[in-house]
Coordinates of C-alpha atoms and ligand atoms in Angstrom, one line a residue:
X120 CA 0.0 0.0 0.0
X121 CA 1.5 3.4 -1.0
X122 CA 2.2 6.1 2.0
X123 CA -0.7 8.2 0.8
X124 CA -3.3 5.1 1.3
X125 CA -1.4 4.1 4.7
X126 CA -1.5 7.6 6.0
X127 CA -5.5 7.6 5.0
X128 CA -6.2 5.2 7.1
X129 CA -4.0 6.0 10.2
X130 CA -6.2 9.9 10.0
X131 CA -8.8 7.7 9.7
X132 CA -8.7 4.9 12.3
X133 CA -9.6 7.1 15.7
X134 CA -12.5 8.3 14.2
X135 CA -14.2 4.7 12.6
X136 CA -15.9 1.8 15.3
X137 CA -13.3 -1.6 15.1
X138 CA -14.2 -3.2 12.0
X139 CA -15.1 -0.6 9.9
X140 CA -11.8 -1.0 7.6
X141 CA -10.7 -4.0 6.0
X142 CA -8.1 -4.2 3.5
X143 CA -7.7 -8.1 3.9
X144 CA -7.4 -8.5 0.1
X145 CA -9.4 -11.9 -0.2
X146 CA -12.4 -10.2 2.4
X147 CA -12.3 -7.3 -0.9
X148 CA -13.1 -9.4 -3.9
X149 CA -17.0 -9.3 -3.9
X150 CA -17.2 -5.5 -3.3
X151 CA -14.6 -5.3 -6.8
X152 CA -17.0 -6.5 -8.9
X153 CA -20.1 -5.6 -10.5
X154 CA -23.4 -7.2 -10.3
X155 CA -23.2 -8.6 -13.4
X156 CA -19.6 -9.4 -13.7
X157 CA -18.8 -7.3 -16.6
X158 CA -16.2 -5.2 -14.4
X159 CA -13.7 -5.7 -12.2
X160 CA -11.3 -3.5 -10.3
X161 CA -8.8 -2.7 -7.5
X162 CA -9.1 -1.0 -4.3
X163 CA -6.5 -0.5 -1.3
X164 CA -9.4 -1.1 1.4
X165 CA -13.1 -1.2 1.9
X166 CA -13.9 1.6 4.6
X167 CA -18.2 1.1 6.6
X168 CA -18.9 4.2 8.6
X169 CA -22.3 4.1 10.3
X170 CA -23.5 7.9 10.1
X171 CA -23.3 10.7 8.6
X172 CA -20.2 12.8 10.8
X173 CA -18.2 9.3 10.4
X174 CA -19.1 9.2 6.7
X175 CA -17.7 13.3 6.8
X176 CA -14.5 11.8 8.6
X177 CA -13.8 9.6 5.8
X178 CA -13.9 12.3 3.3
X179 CA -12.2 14.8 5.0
X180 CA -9.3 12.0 5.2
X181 CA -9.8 11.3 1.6
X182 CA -9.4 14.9 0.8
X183 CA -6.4 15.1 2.8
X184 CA -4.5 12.7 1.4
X185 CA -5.6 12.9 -1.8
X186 CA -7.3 9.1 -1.8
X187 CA -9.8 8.8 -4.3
X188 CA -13.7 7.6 -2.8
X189 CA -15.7 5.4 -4.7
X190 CA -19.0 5.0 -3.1
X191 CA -21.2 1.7 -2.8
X192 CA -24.7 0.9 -2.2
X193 CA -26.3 -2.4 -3.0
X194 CA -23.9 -2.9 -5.8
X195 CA -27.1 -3.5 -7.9
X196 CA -26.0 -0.6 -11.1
X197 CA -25.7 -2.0 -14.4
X198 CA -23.2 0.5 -15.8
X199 CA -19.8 -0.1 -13.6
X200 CA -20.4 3.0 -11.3
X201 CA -19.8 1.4 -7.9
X202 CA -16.5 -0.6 -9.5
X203 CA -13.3 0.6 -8.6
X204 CA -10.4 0.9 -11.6
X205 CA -8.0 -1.2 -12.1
X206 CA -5.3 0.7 -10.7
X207 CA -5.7 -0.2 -7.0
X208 CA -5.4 3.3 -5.5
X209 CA -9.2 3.9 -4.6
X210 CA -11.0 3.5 -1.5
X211 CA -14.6 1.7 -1.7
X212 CA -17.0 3.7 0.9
X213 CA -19.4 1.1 1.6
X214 CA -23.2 3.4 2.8
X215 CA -24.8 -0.3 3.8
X216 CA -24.0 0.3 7.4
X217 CA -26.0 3.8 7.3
X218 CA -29.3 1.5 7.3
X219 CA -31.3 3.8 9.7
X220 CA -35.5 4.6 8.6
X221 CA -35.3 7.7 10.4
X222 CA -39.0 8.4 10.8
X223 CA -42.5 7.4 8.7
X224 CA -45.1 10.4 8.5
X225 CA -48.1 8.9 7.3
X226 CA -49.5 12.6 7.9
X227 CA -47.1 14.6 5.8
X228 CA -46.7 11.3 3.5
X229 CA -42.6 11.6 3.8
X230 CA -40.0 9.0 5.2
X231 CA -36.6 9.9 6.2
X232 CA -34.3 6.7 5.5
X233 CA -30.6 6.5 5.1
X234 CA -28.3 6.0 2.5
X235 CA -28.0 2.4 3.3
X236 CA -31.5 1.4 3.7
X237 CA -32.8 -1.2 1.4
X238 CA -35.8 -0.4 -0.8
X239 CA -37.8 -3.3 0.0
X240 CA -37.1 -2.2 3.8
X241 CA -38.0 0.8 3.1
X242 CA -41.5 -0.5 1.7
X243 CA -42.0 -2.7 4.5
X244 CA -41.9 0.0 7.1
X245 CA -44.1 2.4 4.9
X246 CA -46.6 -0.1 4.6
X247 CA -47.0 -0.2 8.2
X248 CA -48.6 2.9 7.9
X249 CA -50.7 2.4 5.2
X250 CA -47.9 4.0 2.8
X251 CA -45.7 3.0 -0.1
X252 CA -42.7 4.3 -1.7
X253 CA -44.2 4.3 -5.4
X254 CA -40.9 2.8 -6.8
X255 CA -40.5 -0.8 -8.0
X256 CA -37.3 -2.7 -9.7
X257 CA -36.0 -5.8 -10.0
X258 CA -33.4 -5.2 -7.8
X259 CA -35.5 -3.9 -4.6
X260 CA -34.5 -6.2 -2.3
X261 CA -30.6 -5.2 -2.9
X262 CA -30.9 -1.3 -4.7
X263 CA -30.0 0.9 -1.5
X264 CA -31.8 4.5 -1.1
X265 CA -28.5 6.1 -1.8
X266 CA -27.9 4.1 -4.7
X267 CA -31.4 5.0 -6.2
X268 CA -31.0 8.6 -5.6
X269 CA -27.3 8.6 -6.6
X270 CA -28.3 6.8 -10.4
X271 CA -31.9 8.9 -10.1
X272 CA -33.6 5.4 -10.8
X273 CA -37.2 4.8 -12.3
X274 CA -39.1 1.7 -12.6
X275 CA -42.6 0.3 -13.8
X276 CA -44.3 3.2 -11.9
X277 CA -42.4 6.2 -13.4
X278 CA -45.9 6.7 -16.3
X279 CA -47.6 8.1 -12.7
X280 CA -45.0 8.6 -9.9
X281 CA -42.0 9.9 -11.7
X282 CA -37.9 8.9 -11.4
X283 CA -36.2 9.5 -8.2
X284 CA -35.7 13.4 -9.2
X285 CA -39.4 13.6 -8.5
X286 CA -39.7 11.2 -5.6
X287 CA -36.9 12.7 -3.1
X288 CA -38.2 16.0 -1.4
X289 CA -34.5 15.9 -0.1
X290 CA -31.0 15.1 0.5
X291 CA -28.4 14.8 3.2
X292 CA -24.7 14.5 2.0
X293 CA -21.3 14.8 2.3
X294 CA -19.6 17.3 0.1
X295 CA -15.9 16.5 -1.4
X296 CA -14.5 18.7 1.0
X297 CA -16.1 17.3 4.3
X298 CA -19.4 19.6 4.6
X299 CA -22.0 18.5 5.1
X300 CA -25.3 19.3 3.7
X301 CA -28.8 19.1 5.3
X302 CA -31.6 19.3 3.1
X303 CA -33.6 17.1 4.8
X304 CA -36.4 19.8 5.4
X305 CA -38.3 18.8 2.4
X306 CA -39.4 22.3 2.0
X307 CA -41.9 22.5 -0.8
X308 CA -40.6 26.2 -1.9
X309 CA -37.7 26.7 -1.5
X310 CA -35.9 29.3 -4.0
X311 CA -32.4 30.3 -2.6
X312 CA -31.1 29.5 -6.3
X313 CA -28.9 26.7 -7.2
X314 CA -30.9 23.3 -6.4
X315 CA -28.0 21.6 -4.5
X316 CA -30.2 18.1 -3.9
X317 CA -31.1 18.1 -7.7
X318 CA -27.3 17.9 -8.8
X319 CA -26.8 15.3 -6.2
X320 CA -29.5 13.1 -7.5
X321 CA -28.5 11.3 -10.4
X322 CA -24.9 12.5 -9.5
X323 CA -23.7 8.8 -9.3
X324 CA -21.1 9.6 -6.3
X325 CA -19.2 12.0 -8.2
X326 CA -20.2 15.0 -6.5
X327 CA -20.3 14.4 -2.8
X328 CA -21.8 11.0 -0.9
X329 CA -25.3 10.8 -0.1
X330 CA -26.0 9.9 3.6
X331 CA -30.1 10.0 3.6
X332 CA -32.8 11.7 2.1
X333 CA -36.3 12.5 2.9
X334 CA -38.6 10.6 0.3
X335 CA -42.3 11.2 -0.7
X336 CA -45.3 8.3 0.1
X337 CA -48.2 7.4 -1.7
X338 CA -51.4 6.1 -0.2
X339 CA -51.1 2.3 0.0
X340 CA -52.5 0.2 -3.0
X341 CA -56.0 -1.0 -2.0
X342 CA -57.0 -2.6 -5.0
X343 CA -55.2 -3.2 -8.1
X344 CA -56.1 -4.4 -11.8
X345 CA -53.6 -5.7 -14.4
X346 CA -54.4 -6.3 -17.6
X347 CA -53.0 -8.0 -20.8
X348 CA -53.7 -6.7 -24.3
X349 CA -52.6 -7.8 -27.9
X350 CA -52.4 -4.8 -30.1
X351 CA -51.1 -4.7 -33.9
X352 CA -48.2 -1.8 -33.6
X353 CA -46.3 0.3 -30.7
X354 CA -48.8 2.9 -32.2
X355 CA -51.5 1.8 -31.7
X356 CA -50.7 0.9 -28.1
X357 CA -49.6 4.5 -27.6
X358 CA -52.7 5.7 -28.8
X359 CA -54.7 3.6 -26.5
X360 CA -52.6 4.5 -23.3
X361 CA -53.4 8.1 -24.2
X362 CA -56.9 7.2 -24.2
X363 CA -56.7 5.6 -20.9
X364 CA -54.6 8.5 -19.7
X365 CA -57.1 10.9 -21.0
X366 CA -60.0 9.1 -18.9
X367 CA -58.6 7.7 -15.8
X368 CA -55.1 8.7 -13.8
X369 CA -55.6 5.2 -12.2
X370 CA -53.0 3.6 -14.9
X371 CA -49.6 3.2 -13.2
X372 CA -47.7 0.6 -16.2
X373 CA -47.8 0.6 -19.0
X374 CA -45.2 -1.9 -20.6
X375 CA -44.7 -3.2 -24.3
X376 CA -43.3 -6.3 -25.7
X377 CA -42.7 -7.2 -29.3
X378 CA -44.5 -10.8 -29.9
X379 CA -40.7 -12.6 -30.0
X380 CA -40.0 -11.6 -26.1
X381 CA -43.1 -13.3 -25.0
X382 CA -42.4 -16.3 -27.0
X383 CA -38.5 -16.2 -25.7
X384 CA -40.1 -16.2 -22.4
X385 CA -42.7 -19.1 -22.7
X386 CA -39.6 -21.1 -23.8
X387 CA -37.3 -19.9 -21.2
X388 CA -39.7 -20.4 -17.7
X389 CA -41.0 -23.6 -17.3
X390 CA -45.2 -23.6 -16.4
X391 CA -46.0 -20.1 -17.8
X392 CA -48.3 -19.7 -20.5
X393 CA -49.5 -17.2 -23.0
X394 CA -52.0 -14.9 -21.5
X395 CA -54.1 -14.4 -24.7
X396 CA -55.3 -17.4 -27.7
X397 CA -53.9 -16.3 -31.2
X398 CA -51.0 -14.9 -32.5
X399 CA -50.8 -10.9 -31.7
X400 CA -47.5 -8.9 -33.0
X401 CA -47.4 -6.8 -29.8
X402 CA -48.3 -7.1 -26.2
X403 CA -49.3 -5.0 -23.6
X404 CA -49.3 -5.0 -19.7
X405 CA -51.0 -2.6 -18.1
X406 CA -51.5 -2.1 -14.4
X407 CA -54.1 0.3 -12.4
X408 CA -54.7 0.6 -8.8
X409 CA -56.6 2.4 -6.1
X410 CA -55.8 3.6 -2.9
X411 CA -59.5 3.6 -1.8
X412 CA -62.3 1.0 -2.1
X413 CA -64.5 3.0 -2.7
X414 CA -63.7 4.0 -6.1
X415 CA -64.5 1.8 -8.7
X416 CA -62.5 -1.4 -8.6
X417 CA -59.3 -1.1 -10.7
X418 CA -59.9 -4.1 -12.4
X419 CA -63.5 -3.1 -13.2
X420 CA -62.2 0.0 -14.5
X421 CA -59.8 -2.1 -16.7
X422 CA -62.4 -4.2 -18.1
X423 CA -64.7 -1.3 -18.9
X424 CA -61.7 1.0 -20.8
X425 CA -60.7 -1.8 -22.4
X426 CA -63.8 -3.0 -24.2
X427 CA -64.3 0.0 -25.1
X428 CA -60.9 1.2 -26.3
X429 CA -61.2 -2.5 -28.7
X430 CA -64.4 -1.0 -29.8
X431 CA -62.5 2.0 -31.7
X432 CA -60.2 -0.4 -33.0
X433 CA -57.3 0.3 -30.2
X434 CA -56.2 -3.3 -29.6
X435 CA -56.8 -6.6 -31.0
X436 CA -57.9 -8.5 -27.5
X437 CA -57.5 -8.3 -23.9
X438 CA -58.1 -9.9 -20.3
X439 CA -57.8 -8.5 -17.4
X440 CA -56.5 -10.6 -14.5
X441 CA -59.1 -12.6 -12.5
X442 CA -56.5 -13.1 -9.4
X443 CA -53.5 -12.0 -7.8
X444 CA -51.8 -15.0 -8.6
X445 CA -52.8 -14.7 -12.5
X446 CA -51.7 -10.7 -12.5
X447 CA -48.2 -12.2 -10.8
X448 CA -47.8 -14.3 -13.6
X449 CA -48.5 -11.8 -16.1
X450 CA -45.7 -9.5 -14.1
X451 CA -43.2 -12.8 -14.1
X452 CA -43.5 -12.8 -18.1
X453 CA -42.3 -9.3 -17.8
X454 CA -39.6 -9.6 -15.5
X455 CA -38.2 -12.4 -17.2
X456 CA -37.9 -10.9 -21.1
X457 CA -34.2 -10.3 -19.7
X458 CA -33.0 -13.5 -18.5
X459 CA -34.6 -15.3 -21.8
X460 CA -33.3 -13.4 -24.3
X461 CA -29.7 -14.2 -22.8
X462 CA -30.0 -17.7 -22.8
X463 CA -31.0 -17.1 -26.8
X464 CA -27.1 -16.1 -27.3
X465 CA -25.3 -13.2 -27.0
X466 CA -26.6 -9.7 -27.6
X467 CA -25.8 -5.7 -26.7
X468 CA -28.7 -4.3 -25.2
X469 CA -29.5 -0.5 -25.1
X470 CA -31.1 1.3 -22.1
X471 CA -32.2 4.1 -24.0
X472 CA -34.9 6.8 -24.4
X473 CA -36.4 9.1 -27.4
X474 CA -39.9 11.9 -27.0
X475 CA -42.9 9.5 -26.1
X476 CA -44.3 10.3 -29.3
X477 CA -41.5 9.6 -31.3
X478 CA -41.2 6.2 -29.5
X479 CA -43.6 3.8 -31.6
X480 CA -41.7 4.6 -35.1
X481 CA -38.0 4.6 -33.6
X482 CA -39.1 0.9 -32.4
X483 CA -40.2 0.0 -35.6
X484 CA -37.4 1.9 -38.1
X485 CA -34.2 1.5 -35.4
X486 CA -34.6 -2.2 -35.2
X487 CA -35.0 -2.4 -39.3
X488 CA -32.1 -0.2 -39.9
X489 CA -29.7 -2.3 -37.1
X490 CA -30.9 -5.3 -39.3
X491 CA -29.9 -4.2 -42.5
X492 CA -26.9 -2.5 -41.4
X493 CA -25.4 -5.4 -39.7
X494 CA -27.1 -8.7 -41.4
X495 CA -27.4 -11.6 -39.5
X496 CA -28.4 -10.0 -36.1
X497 CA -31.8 -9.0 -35.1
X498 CA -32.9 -6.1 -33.3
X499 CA -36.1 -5.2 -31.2
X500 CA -37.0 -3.2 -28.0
X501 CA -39.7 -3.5 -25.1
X502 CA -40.1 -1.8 -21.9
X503 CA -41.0 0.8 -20.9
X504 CA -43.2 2.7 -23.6
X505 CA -45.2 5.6 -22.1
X506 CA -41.9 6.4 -20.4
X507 CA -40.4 6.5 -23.7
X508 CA -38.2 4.2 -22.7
X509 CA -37.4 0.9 -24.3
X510 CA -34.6 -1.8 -23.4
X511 CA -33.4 -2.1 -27.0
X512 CA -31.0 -5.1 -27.4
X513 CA -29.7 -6.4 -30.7
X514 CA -28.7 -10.0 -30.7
X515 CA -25.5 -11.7 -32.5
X516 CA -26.2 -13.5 -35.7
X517 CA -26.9 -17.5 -35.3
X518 CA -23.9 -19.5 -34.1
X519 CA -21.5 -16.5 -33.8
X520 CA -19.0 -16.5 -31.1
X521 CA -19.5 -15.0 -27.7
X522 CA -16.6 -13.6 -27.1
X523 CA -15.6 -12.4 -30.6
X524 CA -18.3 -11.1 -31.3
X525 CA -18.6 -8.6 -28.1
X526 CA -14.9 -7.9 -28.4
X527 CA -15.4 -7.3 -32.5
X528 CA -18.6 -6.3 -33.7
X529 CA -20.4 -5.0 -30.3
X530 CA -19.0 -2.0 -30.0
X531 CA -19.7 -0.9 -33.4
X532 CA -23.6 -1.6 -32.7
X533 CA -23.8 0.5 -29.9
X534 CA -22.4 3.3 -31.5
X535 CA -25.0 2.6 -34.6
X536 CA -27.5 2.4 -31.8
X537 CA -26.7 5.6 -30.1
X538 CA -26.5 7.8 -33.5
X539 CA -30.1 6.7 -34.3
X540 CA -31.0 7.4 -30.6
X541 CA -29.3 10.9 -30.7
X542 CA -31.0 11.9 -34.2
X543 CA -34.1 10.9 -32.2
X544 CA -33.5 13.5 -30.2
X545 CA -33.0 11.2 -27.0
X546 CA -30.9 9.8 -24.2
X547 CA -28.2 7.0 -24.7
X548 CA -29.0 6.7 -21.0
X549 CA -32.8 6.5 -19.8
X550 CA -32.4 5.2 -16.0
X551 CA -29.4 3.3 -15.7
X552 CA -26.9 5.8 -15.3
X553 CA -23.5 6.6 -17.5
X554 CA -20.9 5.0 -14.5
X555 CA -18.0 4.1 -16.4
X556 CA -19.7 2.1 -19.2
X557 CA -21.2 5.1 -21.4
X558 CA -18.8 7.6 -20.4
X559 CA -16.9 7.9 -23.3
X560 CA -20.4 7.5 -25.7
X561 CA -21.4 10.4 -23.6
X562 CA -18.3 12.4 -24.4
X563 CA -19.1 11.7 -27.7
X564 CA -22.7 12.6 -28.1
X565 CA -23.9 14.8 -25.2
X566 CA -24.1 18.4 -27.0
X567 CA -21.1 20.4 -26.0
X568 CA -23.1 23.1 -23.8
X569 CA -24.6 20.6 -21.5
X570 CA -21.1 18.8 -21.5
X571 CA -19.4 21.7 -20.5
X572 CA -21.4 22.3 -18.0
X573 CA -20.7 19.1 -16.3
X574 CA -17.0 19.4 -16.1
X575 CA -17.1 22.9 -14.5
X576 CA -19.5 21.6 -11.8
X577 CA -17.2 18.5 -11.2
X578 CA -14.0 20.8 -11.1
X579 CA -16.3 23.2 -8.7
X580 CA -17.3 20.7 -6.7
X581 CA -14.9 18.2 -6.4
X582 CA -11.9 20.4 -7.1
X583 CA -9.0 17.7 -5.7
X584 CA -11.2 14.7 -8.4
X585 CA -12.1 12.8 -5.0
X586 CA -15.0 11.4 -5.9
X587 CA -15.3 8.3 -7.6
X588 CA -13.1 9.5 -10.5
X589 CA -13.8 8.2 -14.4
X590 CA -16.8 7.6 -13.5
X591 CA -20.2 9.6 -15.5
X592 CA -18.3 12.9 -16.4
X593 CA -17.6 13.0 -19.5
X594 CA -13.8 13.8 -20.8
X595 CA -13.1 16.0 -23.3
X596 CA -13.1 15.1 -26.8
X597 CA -9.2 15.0 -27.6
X598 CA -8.8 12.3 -24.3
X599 CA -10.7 9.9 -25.6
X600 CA -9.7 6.3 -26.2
X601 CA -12.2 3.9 -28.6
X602 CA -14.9 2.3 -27.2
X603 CA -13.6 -0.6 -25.0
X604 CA -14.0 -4.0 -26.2
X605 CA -17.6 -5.9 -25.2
X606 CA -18.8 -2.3 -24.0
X607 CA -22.8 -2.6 -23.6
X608 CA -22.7 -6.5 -23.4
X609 CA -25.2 -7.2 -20.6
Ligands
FAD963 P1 -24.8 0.9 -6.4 O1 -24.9 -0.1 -7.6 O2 -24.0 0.4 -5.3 O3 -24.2 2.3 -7.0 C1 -24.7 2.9 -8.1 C2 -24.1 4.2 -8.3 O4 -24.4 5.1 -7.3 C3 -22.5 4.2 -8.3 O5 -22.0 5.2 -9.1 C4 -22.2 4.5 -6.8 O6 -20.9 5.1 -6.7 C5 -23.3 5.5 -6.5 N1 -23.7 5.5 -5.1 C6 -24.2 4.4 -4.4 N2 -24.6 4.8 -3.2 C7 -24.2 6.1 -3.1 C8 -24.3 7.1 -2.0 N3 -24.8 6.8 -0.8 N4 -23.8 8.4 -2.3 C9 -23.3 8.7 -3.5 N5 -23.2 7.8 -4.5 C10 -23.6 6.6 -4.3 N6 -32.5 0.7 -12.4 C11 -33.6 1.4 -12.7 O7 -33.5 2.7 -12.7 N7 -34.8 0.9 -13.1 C12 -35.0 -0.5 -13.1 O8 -36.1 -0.9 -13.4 C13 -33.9 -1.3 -12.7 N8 -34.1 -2.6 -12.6 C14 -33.0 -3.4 -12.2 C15 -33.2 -4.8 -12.1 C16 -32.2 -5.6 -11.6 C17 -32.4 -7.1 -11.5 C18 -30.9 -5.0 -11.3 C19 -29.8 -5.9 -10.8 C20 -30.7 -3.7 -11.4 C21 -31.8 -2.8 -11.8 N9 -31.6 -1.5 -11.9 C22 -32.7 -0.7 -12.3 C23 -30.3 -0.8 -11.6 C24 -30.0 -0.6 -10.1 O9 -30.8 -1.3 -9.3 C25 -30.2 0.9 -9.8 O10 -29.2 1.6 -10.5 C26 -30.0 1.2 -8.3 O11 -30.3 2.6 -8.2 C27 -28.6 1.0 -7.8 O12 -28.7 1.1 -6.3 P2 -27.5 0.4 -5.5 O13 -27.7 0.7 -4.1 O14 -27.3 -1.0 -5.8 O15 -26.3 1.3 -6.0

């Protein structure tokens, strides 16, 4: 370890409980490594404070000695941002220990939790009091709150609740230098100028290290109705969730899926079966709830829309879920497009966003032009369509080779894939974050006023280039190296 890193950790030492350092190099290896694998890294110790003034101890040591901070949640990010590099010189600042719920107030419908707290925890305790935090992902029993707020996370519920910017009234951090800030009042107006909690939200640990924030509850769900609906074309399915949208805010999800994911999925999970007779180009799940019995029973609502909607022509067929255990399996079809579409072979897949409207005809036109640009492969998107966002993935030709093709042809689709999603006017980047996997796409593509303004707030903020370096900021043009080999493999 280098004098710099030992001299860390002796500032350090008197102000951490015993056992909050490890640099035991065999006790490191699973916090090194992404959640998927894909990268691996170096650090010279894992560091677990347990509040906020011992989190500002650590970074006032890290400042002094010029150690750089990479922070960790849950590990759960899908773009490399909680990895260390491979040079060995970082720190990982592990939040898991901050794990306190600070307070529930069903009243003011706001929940104070702490960087470390799990979002399934998080539920749990809301629920308790007749609350939910209206945020749901795959990874909620391992996603930490710092973690969502630090990669501004969405989910299935973003169509009614919004991404994380919209769902945290408030932040308490850790500034580069030591500060720290409280803005854990939730005001609703506040206008003393620069929104300090805004640029930490989505920040992904480069700007300061988020210790808790004050997050906003929804009634809990009463009632609920999912439905499952063939229609012929991503435009037709976006003109029947306006309709629904124009006659009920009950609609929470809204998801889409080309007719080859479902049938990747009926081949992939053994016992699940098609939710509608006949063939049907594109699917639909939609979900609605109510907070209140009295209203009219989500399902119910579903049924009625929905017969009408495929009155005007807005969908081929439907059927709404006649039990919770039928709507789970409609939601496990869903969840498991992903894991089927790997074990079809090897693929780059594309978390990426474009204008709502524009979304049905860059589904259609992106995946044809991918297929007649690269023959062989095959292209297609689903997700999340009222969000704009789809998970667009384009897998290898038949029989090629894994690892050549990730390492030869990969990187070259991506790129193809992020031109067509720039001309589109949208976002190589729709909720997973930029970590260290899209920062050099982002260098590329982000237009050079908004990139601009990144780096000056990263060299205002972060002056000494603390916190988690080469990470989401994007470099400037001229230090760019080519895309690394296998970059967007998933
Ligand atoms: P980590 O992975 O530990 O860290 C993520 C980033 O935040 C890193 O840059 C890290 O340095 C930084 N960070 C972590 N904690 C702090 C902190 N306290 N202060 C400052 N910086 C911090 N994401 C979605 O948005 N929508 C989805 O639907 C979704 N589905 C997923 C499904 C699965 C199965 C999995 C594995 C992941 C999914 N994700 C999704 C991605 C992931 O869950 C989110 O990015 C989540 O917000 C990461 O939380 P985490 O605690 O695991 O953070």
């Amino acid at each position: 370890m280098t004098s710099a890193r030992s001299a860390f950790l002796e500032t350090l030492a008197p102000h951490l409980p015993d056992g909050a350092i490890t640099t035991d190099a065999n006790a490191l290896v699973p916090w090194l490594v992404d959640w998927r694998g894909r990268y691996r890294g170096r650090a010279a110790a894992l560091v677990e404070p347990r509040d906020t003034a011992q989190v500002a101890a650590v970074v006032r040591a890290a400042a002094a000695h010029r150690v750089p901070l990479v922070p960790q949640g849950g590990n759960t990010g899908m773009v490399g941002g909680a990895t260390p590099a491979m040079e060995g010189d970082a720190v990982i600042l592990s939040l898991r220990r901050l794990n306190r719920i600070r307070s529930v107030d069903p009243a003011a419908n706001l929940a104070v939790a702490e960087a470390g707290v799990i979002l399934q925890t998080l539920n749990d305790a809301a629920l308790e009091q007749e609350r939910r935090f209206p945020l749901m992902l795959g990874a909620r029993g391992s996603a930490t709150i710092g973690g969502l707020v630090s990669t501004n996370a969405g989910g299935t519920q973003v169509l009614r609740f919004g991404t994380m910017r919209g769902l945290v009234a408030g932040v308490e951090a850790v500034m580069a230098d030591g500060a720290v800030h409280d803005g854990l009042a939730a005001l609703p107006k506040d206008n003393r100028g620069y929104n300090l909690d805004q640029l930490l939200i989505g920040a992904e640990g480069t700007l300061g290290v988020v210790t808790a924030a004050a997050l906003r509850l929804v009634p809990a769900v009463a009632a609920r109705g999912t439905a499952w609906v063939g229609v012929a074309s991503p435009d037709t399915a976006l003109a029947l969730l306006r309709r629904l949208q124009a006659q009920t805010d009950a609609v929470e999800s809204f998801e889409i899926l080309p007719a080859e994911s479902l049938r990747a999925v009926l081949a992939h999970l053994p016992d699940s079966r098609a939710p509608l007779g006949g063939e049907h180009p594109w699917h639909l799940l939609i979900e609605a709830t109510a907070s209140d019995h009295e209203d009219e029973r989500p399902d119910a609502l579903l049924e009625r829309l929905l017969a009408d909607a495929l009155a005007k022509g807005l969908g081929d067929d439907a059927v709404v879920a006649a039990s919770e255990r039928q709507a789970d399996a409609f939601w496990r079809i869903r969840d498991s497009i992903s894991e089927a579409e790997r074990a079809q072979g090897p693929a780059t897949q594309h978390d990426i966003s474009v204008p709502v409207p524009a979304m049905p005809r860059f589904m259609i036109e992106a995946a044809a032009a991918c297929d007649a640009r690269f023959p062989g492969t095959h292209a297609s998107g689903f997700g999340h369509l009222g969000d704009g966002n789809v998970h667009f993935h384009v897998r290898a030709p038949a029989g090629a080779d894994p690892e050549r093709w990730y390492a030869e042809a990969a990187p070259g689709v991506t790129r193809f894939v992020h031109d067509l999603v720039t001309a589109a006017g949208g976002s190589i980047s729709a909720e997973h974050g930029i970590g260290q996997m899209k920062r050099d796409e982002l260098a590329r593509l982000l237009p050079p006023a908004r990139a601009d303004a990144m780096r000056a707030i990263k060299a205002a903020l972060d002056p000494l280039g603390i916190m988690n370096p080469g990470k989401l900021v994007p470099l400037v043009p001229d230090e760019l190296v080519p895309l690394a080999p296998g970059t967007d493999r998933k």
